[in-house]
Short mmCIF file of C-alpha atoms and ligand atoms in Angstrom, two decimals:
data_model
loop_
_atom_site.label_atom_id
_atom_site.label_comp_id
_atom_site.label_asym_id
_atom_site.label_seq_id
_atom_site.Cartn_x
_atom_site.Cartn_y
_atom_site.Cartn_z
CA MET A 766 0.00 0.00 0.00
CA ILE A 767 1.55 3.29 -1.11
CA ASN A 768 1.24 6.16 1.35
CA LYS A 769 0.35 9.44 -0.36
CA GLU A 770 1.77 11.56 2.46
CA GLU A 771 5.11 9.82 2.08
CA ILE A 772 4.99 10.40 -1.69
CA VAL A 773 4.31 14.12 -1.23
CA LYS A 774 7.28 14.33 1.16
CA ASP A 775 9.53 13.04 -1.63
CA PHE A 776 8.92 16.33 -3.49
CA PRO A 777 10.44 19.15 -1.42
CA ILE A 778 9.10 21.92 -3.67
CA LEU A 779 5.50 20.94 -2.84
CA ASP A 780 6.14 22.23 0.68
CA ARG A 781 6.99 25.76 -0.40
CA LYS A 782 4.78 28.79 -0.13
CA VAL A 783 3.73 31.01 -3.02
CA ASN A 784 2.27 34.42 -2.18
CA GLY A 785 1.95 33.30 1.43
CA LYS A 786 -0.09 30.20 0.52
CA LYS A 787 0.99 26.57 0.25
CA LEU A 788 1.89 25.79 -3.35
CA VAL A 789 -0.74 23.89 -5.35
CA TYR A 790 1.06 22.75 -8.49
CA PHE A 791 -1.39 21.92 -11.28
CA ASP A 792 0.90 22.55 -14.27
CA ASN A 793 2.31 19.04 -14.61
CA ALA A 794 1.67 18.79 -18.35
CA ALA A 795 4.18 21.63 -18.77
CA THR A 796 6.74 19.99 -16.50
CA THR A 797 6.59 17.82 -13.41
CA GLN A 798 8.31 18.40 -10.09
CA LYS A 799 11.33 16.28 -9.14
CA PRO A 800 11.65 13.88 -6.22
CA LEU A 801 14.62 14.10 -3.86
CA SER A 802 16.02 10.85 -5.28
CA VAL A 803 16.37 12.51 -8.71
CA ILE A 804 17.84 15.69 -7.21
CA ASN A 805 20.32 13.59 -5.20
CA ALA A 806 21.28 11.48 -8.22
CA ILE A 807 22.26 14.65 -10.09
CA SER A 808 24.12 16.03 -7.11
CA ASP A 809 25.99 12.71 -6.64
CA TYR A 810 26.98 12.74 -10.29
CA TYR A 811 28.68 16.11 -9.81
CA LYS A 812 30.10 15.22 -6.40
CA ILE A 813 31.50 11.83 -7.37
CA TYR A 814 31.91 11.01 -11.06
CA ASN A 815 31.46 14.04 -13.31
CA ALA A 816 33.45 13.56 -16.53
CA ASN A 817 32.92 13.54 -20.28
CA PRO A 818 31.68 10.05 -21.24
CA HIS A 819 32.90 7.96 -24.21
CA ARG A 820 36.15 9.97 -24.36
CA GLY A 821 38.52 9.35 -21.49
CA ALA A 822 40.41 6.26 -20.38
CA HIS A 823 40.34 7.51 -16.80
CA THR A 824 38.08 6.11 -14.09
CA LEU A 825 35.73 9.08 -13.87
CA SER A 826 35.07 9.02 -17.60
CA VAL A 827 34.50 5.27 -17.49
CA GLU A 828 32.01 5.69 -14.63
CA ALA A 829 30.20 8.51 -16.42
CA THR A 830 30.05 6.35 -19.58
CA GLU A 831 28.65 3.44 -17.58
CA ALA A 832 25.94 5.63 -16.00
CA TYR A 833 25.03 7.06 -19.40
CA GLU A 834 24.90 3.72 -21.20
CA GLN A 835 23.14 1.92 -18.35
CA THR A 836 20.41 4.56 -18.58
CA ARG A 837 20.07 3.87 -22.29
CA ASN A 838 19.60 0.22 -21.44
CA LYS A 839 17.07 1.11 -18.73
CA VAL A 840 15.11 3.31 -21.15
CA ALA A 841 15.04 0.50 -23.73
CA LYS A 842 13.50 -1.85 -21.14
CA PHE A 843 11.19 0.89 -19.83
CA ILE A 844 9.48 1.29 -23.21
CA ASN A 845 10.15 -2.29 -24.35
CA ALA A 846 12.43 -1.50 -27.29
CA ARG A 847 14.12 -4.49 -28.89
CA SER A 848 17.60 -3.07 -28.38
CA GLU A 849 19.34 -0.13 -26.73
CA GLN A 850 20.62 0.78 -30.21
CA GLU A 851 17.09 2.00 -30.86
CA ILE A 852 17.33 4.60 -28.06
CA ILE A 853 18.74 8.02 -28.92
CA PHE A 854 19.16 10.70 -26.29
CA THR A 855 18.03 14.12 -27.44
CA LYS A 856 17.43 17.41 -25.70
CA ASN A 857 13.65 16.91 -25.56
CA THR A 858 10.64 15.70 -27.57
CA THR A 859 10.96 18.67 -29.90
CA GLU A 860 14.51 17.77 -30.90
CA ALA A 861 13.56 14.10 -31.29
CA LEU A 862 10.76 15.01 -33.71
CA ASN A 863 13.03 17.38 -35.65
CA LEU A 864 15.59 14.60 -35.92
CA VAL A 865 13.02 12.39 -37.65
CA ALA A 866 11.88 15.29 -39.84
CA TYR A 867 15.36 16.16 -41.09
CA SER A 868 17.08 12.77 -41.07
CA TYR A 869 14.23 10.61 -42.35
CA VAL A 870 11.32 12.54 -43.84
CA ASN A 871 13.46 15.14 -45.61
CA ASN A 872 15.24 12.33 -47.49
CA ASN A 873 12.19 10.20 -48.23
CA LEU A 874 9.49 12.65 -49.29
CA THR A 875 8.63 13.88 -52.78
CA SER A 876 6.22 16.57 -53.95
CA ASP A 877 3.63 13.85 -54.72
CA ASP A 878 3.62 12.62 -51.13
CA GLU A 879 1.51 13.59 -48.15
CA ILE A 880 2.15 13.87 -44.43
CA THR A 881 -0.89 13.23 -42.25
CA ILE A 882 -1.11 14.85 -38.84
CA CYS A 883 -3.92 15.74 -36.46
CA ILE A 884 -5.21 19.27 -35.95
CA THR A 885 -4.70 18.84 -32.18
CA GLU A 886 -0.91 18.53 -32.46
CA HIS A 887 1.42 20.53 -30.26
CA HIS A 888 3.52 22.91 -32.39
CA SER A 889 6.50 20.57 -31.77
CA ASN A 890 4.70 17.86 -33.72
CA LEU A 891 3.37 20.21 -36.39
CA ILE A 892 5.93 22.81 -37.46
CA PRO A 893 8.74 20.33 -38.30
CA TRP A 894 6.39 18.49 -40.72
CA GLN A 895 4.97 21.71 -42.09
CA GLN A 896 8.48 23.04 -42.82
CA ILE A 897 9.60 19.80 -44.51
CA ALA A 898 6.37 19.79 -46.55
CA ILE A 899 7.06 23.39 -47.67
CA ARG A 900 10.64 22.45 -48.59
CA LYS A 901 9.51 19.43 -50.61
CA GLY A 902 6.35 20.93 -52.08
CA ALA A 903 4.41 18.13 -50.37
CA LYS A 904 1.01 18.37 -48.73
CA ILE A 905 0.03 18.22 -45.07
CA ASN A 906 -3.24 16.38 -44.64
CA TYR A 907 -5.03 17.24 -41.38
CA MET A 908 -7.21 14.84 -39.44
CA TYR A 909 -9.90 16.90 -37.68
CA VAL A 910 -11.49 16.11 -34.33
CA ASP A 911 -14.96 16.81 -32.97
CA SER A 912 -15.64 19.57 -30.43
CA ASP A 913 -14.72 17.18 -27.61
CA GLY A 914 -11.30 16.64 -29.17
CA ILE A 915 -12.08 13.08 -30.27
CA LEU A 916 -10.60 11.68 -33.46
CA SER A 917 -12.87 9.21 -35.26
CA VAL A 918 -11.77 6.07 -37.11
CA ASP A 919 -13.59 7.35 -40.23
CA GLU A 920 -11.51 10.52 -40.17
CA ILE A 921 -8.32 8.49 -39.78
CA LYS A 922 -9.28 6.27 -42.72
CA ASN A 923 -10.18 9.28 -44.87
CA LYS A 924 -6.96 11.19 -44.22
CA ILE A 925 -4.42 8.38 -44.48
CA THR A 926 -4.31 7.78 -48.22
CA ASP A 927 -2.20 5.93 -50.76
CA LYS A 928 -0.12 9.11 -50.97
CA THR A 929 0.61 9.27 -47.24
CA LYS A 930 4.25 8.60 -46.43
CA VAL A 931 4.29 9.68 -42.78
CA VAL A 932 1.65 9.95 -40.06
CA CYS A 933 2.50 12.04 -36.98
CA ILE A 934 0.24 11.84 -33.97
CA ALA A 935 0.29 12.64 -30.27
CA HIS A 936 -0.39 9.61 -28.10
CA VAL A 937 -2.13 11.97 -25.66
CA THR A 938 -3.09 15.56 -26.48
CA ASN A 939 -1.65 18.29 -24.28
CA THR A 940 -4.76 20.50 -24.53
CA PHE A 941 -7.54 18.13 -23.42
CA GLY A 942 -5.54 15.07 -22.35
CA ILE A 943 -7.35 12.83 -24.86
CA VAL A 944 -5.77 9.44 -25.52
CA ASN A 945 -5.69 9.01 -29.30
CA PRO A 946 -6.35 5.60 -30.90
CA VAL A 947 -2.70 5.22 -31.86
CA GLU A 948 -2.74 1.44 -32.37
CA GLU A 949 -5.56 1.83 -34.89
CA ILE A 950 -3.70 4.67 -36.60
CA VAL A 951 -0.52 2.59 -36.83
CA SER A 952 -2.36 -0.35 -38.32
CA ILE A 953 -4.18 1.80 -40.93
CA ALA A 954 -0.97 3.68 -41.80
CA HIS A 955 1.08 0.51 -42.17
CA GLU A 956 -1.56 -0.97 -44.50
CA LYS A 957 -0.99 2.08 -46.72
CA GLY A 958 2.79 1.74 -46.46
CA ALA A 959 3.23 4.87 -44.32
CA ILE A 960 5.42 5.11 -41.23
CA VAL A 961 4.09 6.48 -37.93
CA VAL A 962 5.77 8.95 -35.58
CA ILE A 963 4.19 9.04 -32.13
CA ASP A 964 4.64 12.07 -29.88
CA GLY A 965 4.65 10.46 -26.45
CA ALA A 966 5.40 13.63 -24.45
CA GLN A 967 2.05 13.49 -22.64
CA SER A 968 1.58 9.72 -22.47
CA THR A 969 4.90 8.37 -21.17
CA PRO A 970 4.53 10.05 -17.75
CA HIS A 971 1.08 8.53 -17.24
CA MET A 972 0.87 5.08 -18.82
CA LYS A 973 3.07 2.09 -19.54
CA ILE A 974 4.59 2.41 -22.99
CA ASP A 975 5.33 -0.65 -25.09
CA VAL A 976 6.74 0.47 -28.42
CA GLN A 977 6.62 -3.06 -29.82
CA LYS A 978 2.93 -3.41 -28.98
CA LEU A 979 2.22 0.04 -30.43
CA ASP A 980 4.33 -0.96 -33.46
CA ALA A 981 5.43 2.68 -33.63
CA ASP A 982 8.15 3.42 -36.15
CA PHE A 983 9.33 6.37 -34.06
CA PHE A 984 8.31 7.38 -30.53
CA ALA A 985 9.48 10.55 -28.76
CA PHE A 986 9.24 11.77 -25.17
CA SER A 987 10.77 14.27 -22.72
CA GLY A 988 12.34 13.44 -19.37
CA HIS A 989 11.18 16.63 -17.66
CA LYS A 990 7.49 15.68 -17.93
CA MET A 991 8.14 12.47 -15.99
CA LEU A 992 10.16 13.54 -12.92
CA ALA A 993 13.52 13.85 -14.71
CA PRO A 994 15.45 17.08 -15.29
CA MET A 995 15.01 19.33 -18.28
CA GLY A 996 17.49 18.79 -21.10
CA VAL A 997 17.01 15.12 -21.89
CA GLY A 998 14.53 13.53 -24.24
CA VAL A 999 14.36 10.21 -26.01
CA LEU A 1000 13.83 9.21 -29.59
CA TYR A 1001 13.00 5.55 -30.10
CA GLY A 1002 13.20 4.38 -33.68
CA LYS A 1003 13.03 0.97 -35.34
CA LYS A 1004 16.58 -0.13 -36.01
CA GLU A 1005 16.05 -0.80 -39.71
CA LEU A 1006 14.88 2.79 -40.17
CA LEU A 1007 17.55 4.41 -37.98
CA LYS A 1008 20.31 2.43 -39.69
CA ASN A 1009 19.53 3.99 -43.07
CA MET A 1010 19.11 7.54 -41.83
CA THR A 1011 21.70 10.30 -42.17
CA PRO A 1012 22.89 12.01 -38.99
CA PHE A 1013 20.99 15.07 -37.78
CA LEU A 1014 23.91 16.89 -36.16
CA TYR A 1015 27.56 16.55 -37.06
CA GLY A 1016 30.60 16.83 -34.81
CA GLY A 1017 32.53 15.02 -32.11
CA ASP A 1018 31.70 11.54 -30.87
CA MET A 1019 29.42 10.54 -33.77
CA ILE A 1020 32.15 9.50 -36.21
CA GLU A 1021 34.00 6.37 -37.18
CA TYR A 1022 36.75 8.01 -39.25
CA VAL A 1023 37.30 11.57 -40.46
CA SER A 1024 39.55 12.52 -43.37
CA GLU A 1025 40.07 15.88 -45.00
CA GLN A 1026 37.22 15.50 -47.49
CA THR A 1027 34.93 12.78 -46.08
CA THR A 1028 33.68 11.18 -42.88
CA THR A 1029 32.25 7.80 -41.99
CA PHE A 1030 29.86 7.69 -39.08
CA ALA A 1031 29.64 5.71 -35.85
CA GLU A 1032 27.27 2.82 -35.27
CA LEU A 1033 23.79 3.28 -33.85
CA PRO A 1034 22.87 5.04 -31.67
CA PHE A 1035 26.05 7.16 -31.49
CA LYS A 1036 25.78 8.59 -35.00
CA PHE A 1037 22.81 10.61 -33.74
CA GLU A 1038 24.50 11.94 -30.59
CA ALA A 1039 26.97 14.59 -31.70
CA GLY A 1040 28.91 16.57 -29.13
CA THR A 1041 28.97 16.42 -25.34
CA GLN A 1042 25.71 15.09 -24.01
CA ASN A 1043 23.65 16.17 -20.99
CA VAL A 1044 24.92 13.47 -18.65
CA GLU A 1045 23.46 15.00 -15.49
CA ALA A 1046 20.00 14.93 -17.06
CA VAL A 1047 20.48 11.35 -18.28
CA VAL A 1048 21.54 10.32 -14.76
CA GLY A 1049 18.43 12.09 -13.45
CA LEU A 1050 16.29 10.26 -16.01
CA SER A 1051 17.63 6.96 -14.75
CA SER A 1052 16.59 7.85 -11.21
CA ALA A 1053 13.19 9.11 -12.43
CA ILE A 1054 12.50 5.77 -14.14
CA ASP A 1055 13.44 3.99 -10.90
CA TYR A 1056 10.95 6.16 -9.02
CA ILE A 1057 8.13 5.55 -11.52
CA GLU A 1058 8.80 1.81 -11.50
CA LYS A 1059 8.87 1.76 -7.71
CA ILE A 1060 5.40 3.26 -7.37
CA GLY A 1061 4.12 1.67 -10.59
CA TYR A 1062 1.86 2.88 -13.38
CA GLU A 1063 -1.12 1.21 -11.73
CA TYR A 1064 -0.83 3.64 -8.81
CA ILE A 1065 -0.15 6.60 -11.12
CA GLU A 1066 -3.21 5.85 -13.26
CA GLU A 1067 -5.47 5.22 -10.28
CA GLN A 1068 -4.46 8.46 -8.56
CA GLU A 1069 -4.87 10.54 -11.69
CA ARG A 1070 -8.23 9.01 -12.51
CA GLU A 1071 -9.54 9.76 -9.00
CA LEU A 1072 -8.23 13.33 -9.08
CA THR A 1073 -9.62 14.01 -12.56
CA GLU A 1074 -13.03 12.57 -11.72
CA TYR A 1075 -13.16 14.62 -8.52
CA ALA A 1076 -12.05 17.86 -10.22
CA LEU A 1077 -14.50 17.40 -13.12
CA GLU A 1078 -17.37 16.80 -10.71
CA LYS A 1079 -16.51 19.90 -8.65
CA LEU A 1080 -15.90 22.12 -11.69
CA ASN A 1081 -19.16 20.95 -13.25
CA GLN A 1082 -21.04 22.29 -10.25
CA ILE A 1083 -19.85 25.85 -10.93
CA ASP A 1084 -22.14 27.59 -13.44
CA ASP A 1085 -19.48 30.14 -14.38
CA VAL A 1086 -17.02 27.52 -15.55
CA ILE A 1087 -16.95 26.18 -19.11
CA ILE A 1088 -15.13 22.87 -19.46
CA TYR A 1089 -13.66 21.95 -22.84
CA GLY A 1090 -13.01 18.50 -24.21
CA SER A 1091 -14.36 15.06 -23.53
CA LYS A 1092 -15.17 14.28 -19.91
CA ASN A 1093 -14.94 10.56 -20.53
CA ILE A 1094 -12.44 9.48 -17.93
CA GLU A 1095 -11.76 6.18 -19.74
CA ASN A 1096 -10.18 8.03 -22.61
CA LYS A 1097 -8.35 10.78 -20.83
CA VAL A 1098 -5.37 11.53 -18.60
CA GLY A 1099 -5.43 14.15 -15.83
CA VAL A 1100 -5.70 17.25 -18.00
CA ILE A 1101 -8.70 19.61 -17.87
CA SER A 1102 -9.11 22.69 -20.06
CA PHE A 1103 -11.64 25.29 -18.96
CA ASN A 1104 -12.47 28.97 -18.81
CA VAL A 1105 -14.25 31.12 -16.26
CA LYS A 1106 -17.04 32.95 -18.08
CA ASP A 1107 -16.15 36.50 -19.22
CA VAL A 1108 -12.65 36.25 -17.73
CA HIS A 1109 -9.51 36.05 -19.85
CA PRO A 1110 -7.54 32.87 -19.02
CA HIS A 1111 -4.42 34.92 -18.18
CA ASP A 1112 -6.45 36.87 -15.61
CA THR A 1113 -7.77 33.62 -14.15
CA ALA A 1114 -4.22 32.22 -13.91
CA THR A 1115 -2.91 35.42 -12.32
CA ILE A 1116 -5.70 35.47 -9.75
CA LEU A 1117 -5.14 31.79 -8.92
CA ASP A 1118 -1.44 32.49 -8.45
CA ARG A 1119 -2.38 34.84 -5.62
CA TYR A 1120 -3.80 31.77 -3.90
CA GLY A 1121 -0.58 29.83 -4.51
CA ILE A 1122 -2.11 27.83 -7.37
CA ALA A 1123 -0.03 27.22 -10.51
CA ILE A 1124 -2.02 26.55 -13.68
CA ARG A 1125 -1.36 27.09 -17.38
CA SER A 1126 -3.19 29.59 -19.54
CA GLY A 1127 -2.86 30.36 -23.23
CA HIS A 1128 -3.02 28.51 -26.54
CA HIS A 1129 -0.94 25.59 -25.18
CA CYS A 1130 1.32 25.58 -28.27
CA ALA A 1131 -1.67 24.39 -30.30
CA GLN A 1132 -2.81 27.44 -32.24
CA PRO A 1133 -4.31 25.57 -35.24
CA PHE A 1134 -6.38 23.47 -32.80
CA MET A 1135 -7.58 26.55 -30.89
CA LYS A 1136 -8.58 28.13 -34.20
CA HIS A 1137 -10.38 24.91 -35.23
CA LEU A 1138 -12.46 25.13 -32.04
CA ASP A 1139 -12.94 28.88 -32.46
CA LEU A 1140 -11.18 29.47 -29.15
CA ASN A 1141 -8.50 31.98 -28.35
CA SER A 1142 -7.04 30.41 -25.28
CA THR A 1143 -7.98 28.36 -22.24
CA CYS A 1144 -6.92 27.62 -18.69
CA ARG A 1145 -5.47 24.17 -18.14
CA ILE A 1146 -4.96 22.18 -14.98
CA SER A 1147 -2.95 18.98 -15.16
CA PHE A 1148 -2.32 16.48 -12.39
CA TYR A 1149 0.38 14.05 -11.44
CA PHE A 1150 0.19 11.26 -8.88
CA TYR A 1151 1.48 13.50 -6.05
CA ASN A 1152 -1.49 15.88 -6.25
CA THR A 1153 -4.30 15.55 -3.73
CA LYS A 1154 -8.06 16.10 -3.43
CA GLU A 1155 -7.35 18.71 -0.75
CA GLU A 1156 -5.44 20.71 -3.36
CA ILE A 1157 -8.43 20.43 -5.70
CA ASP A 1158 -10.66 21.81 -2.92
CA ILE A 1159 -8.31 24.80 -2.54
CA PHE A 1160 -8.39 25.29 -6.31
CA ILE A 1161 -12.20 25.09 -6.47
CA ASP A 1162 -12.59 27.64 -3.64
CA ALA A 1163 -10.25 30.00 -5.48
CA ILE A 1164 -12.01 29.50 -8.84
CA LYS A 1165 -15.30 30.55 -7.22
CA LYS A 1166 -13.66 33.87 -6.30
CA VAL A 1167 -12.20 34.64 -9.75
CA ARG A 1168 -15.19 36.55 -11.12
CA GLY A 1169 -15.43 38.55 -7.88
CA HIS A 1170 -11.81 39.67 -8.31
CA MET A 1171 -12.73 40.89 -11.78
CA GLY A 1172 -15.65 42.88 -10.39
CA TYR A 1173 -18.35 40.51 -11.73
CA GLY A 1174 -21.00 38.85 -9.64
CA THR A 1175 -21.17 35.05 -9.39
CA LYS A 1176 -24.18 33.47 -11.01
N1 PMP B 238 4.30 17.34 -27.61
C1 PMP B 238 3.40 17.51 -26.65
C2 PMP B 238 2.09 16.81 -26.77
C3 PMP B 238 3.71 18.31 -25.55
O1 PMP B 238 2.80 18.49 -24.60
C4 PMP B 238 4.97 18.94 -25.48
C5 PMP B 238 5.33 19.83 -24.30
N2 PMP B 238 4.37 20.72 -23.89
C6 PMP B 238 5.87 18.72 -26.50
C7 PMP B 238 5.52 17.91 -27.55
C8 PMP B 238 7.22 19.35 -26.50
O2 PMP B 238 7.97 18.91 -25.42
P1 PMP B 238 9.38 19.57 -25.12
O3 PMP B 238 9.12 21.03 -24.91
O4 PMP B 238 9.85 18.89 -23.89
O5 PMP B 238 10.22 19.33 -26.31
#
């Protein structure tokens, strides 16, 4: 039996005060907080074995290399990749997706081809494809969702055509937290001979990922959204695809042999990791995976489901609150988008901050989706397993006061 109070104590920042109030951190989709074990792992790295990996013959460099490569191995097992050669460390999800865009799609797309993406995509999983499409004179085919943010199988079948070469889709959307039918998308895309790139930035923190079961060709995620530090992300790719791809960045540590006029490149995965890597973040990622595996995805999912159900029920009772997106808890992670009637989301977020509550407001890096829904911006709360119902109560009390702060009456 996992004790929630003990869990909360693992996160020192949750004990701090903001504007004289205890912090309520509901911006986990932007980045999660870090447990002491992760903070200590980074500090130990600098105190005990900081060195540049893969380069030195000395003990510190060997230890740093071991920590770095053992994490690669751990990540491969964590997402059930066939081999650690399929795991490339990047800076974040954004860099991982750009790597696929420039090293694979750029070399395999013609002006007759199409890239299919969903209108809900985060800009990180939209602009790279858009820019490659512009460069190649190819077309971007958008799959549209209904007003709840749900993507239908008919729409998927209509938009993945014989011309589609690449399908790019978020596993979970960052705006409404909707879990997309990625296995169905992969199967339809593969029937048409297209490859599938899954943006796992919002799914990996919340659910067990099995890239073999998903049959994803590429899968990207960020460490910082799952307890690890900023500055490390992961690109998983099927080995047969990665093997034939050109490097994304050129420089030290990714070469086999360099002569004056030509270069041959290192084996996988090193040909994609040019220059000194973010070892402290990789060490932190290793510790973050240990933490997640210790508490387990079952606990994470159960906590988030309870919190989301509770928050939706409480928010639903407030007439002045408009909730966006599907409320079907079976198909959703702990992300709720909403607005307080007549109040700009930035005002709502600023007022909540006075109560120590951190939420996100804006277009959530999804401007085409906002436009599709005829929305300008929304407020977004997003939970992680360390949040509590008591924090939701504090949030609900504060939300009821927002219109009053703006000089409106409450209905
Ligand atoms: N995709 C989705 C769905 C996201 O939510 C985010 C982060 N908000 C990203 C991609 C980009 O992640 P990062 O900034 O870590 O590269």
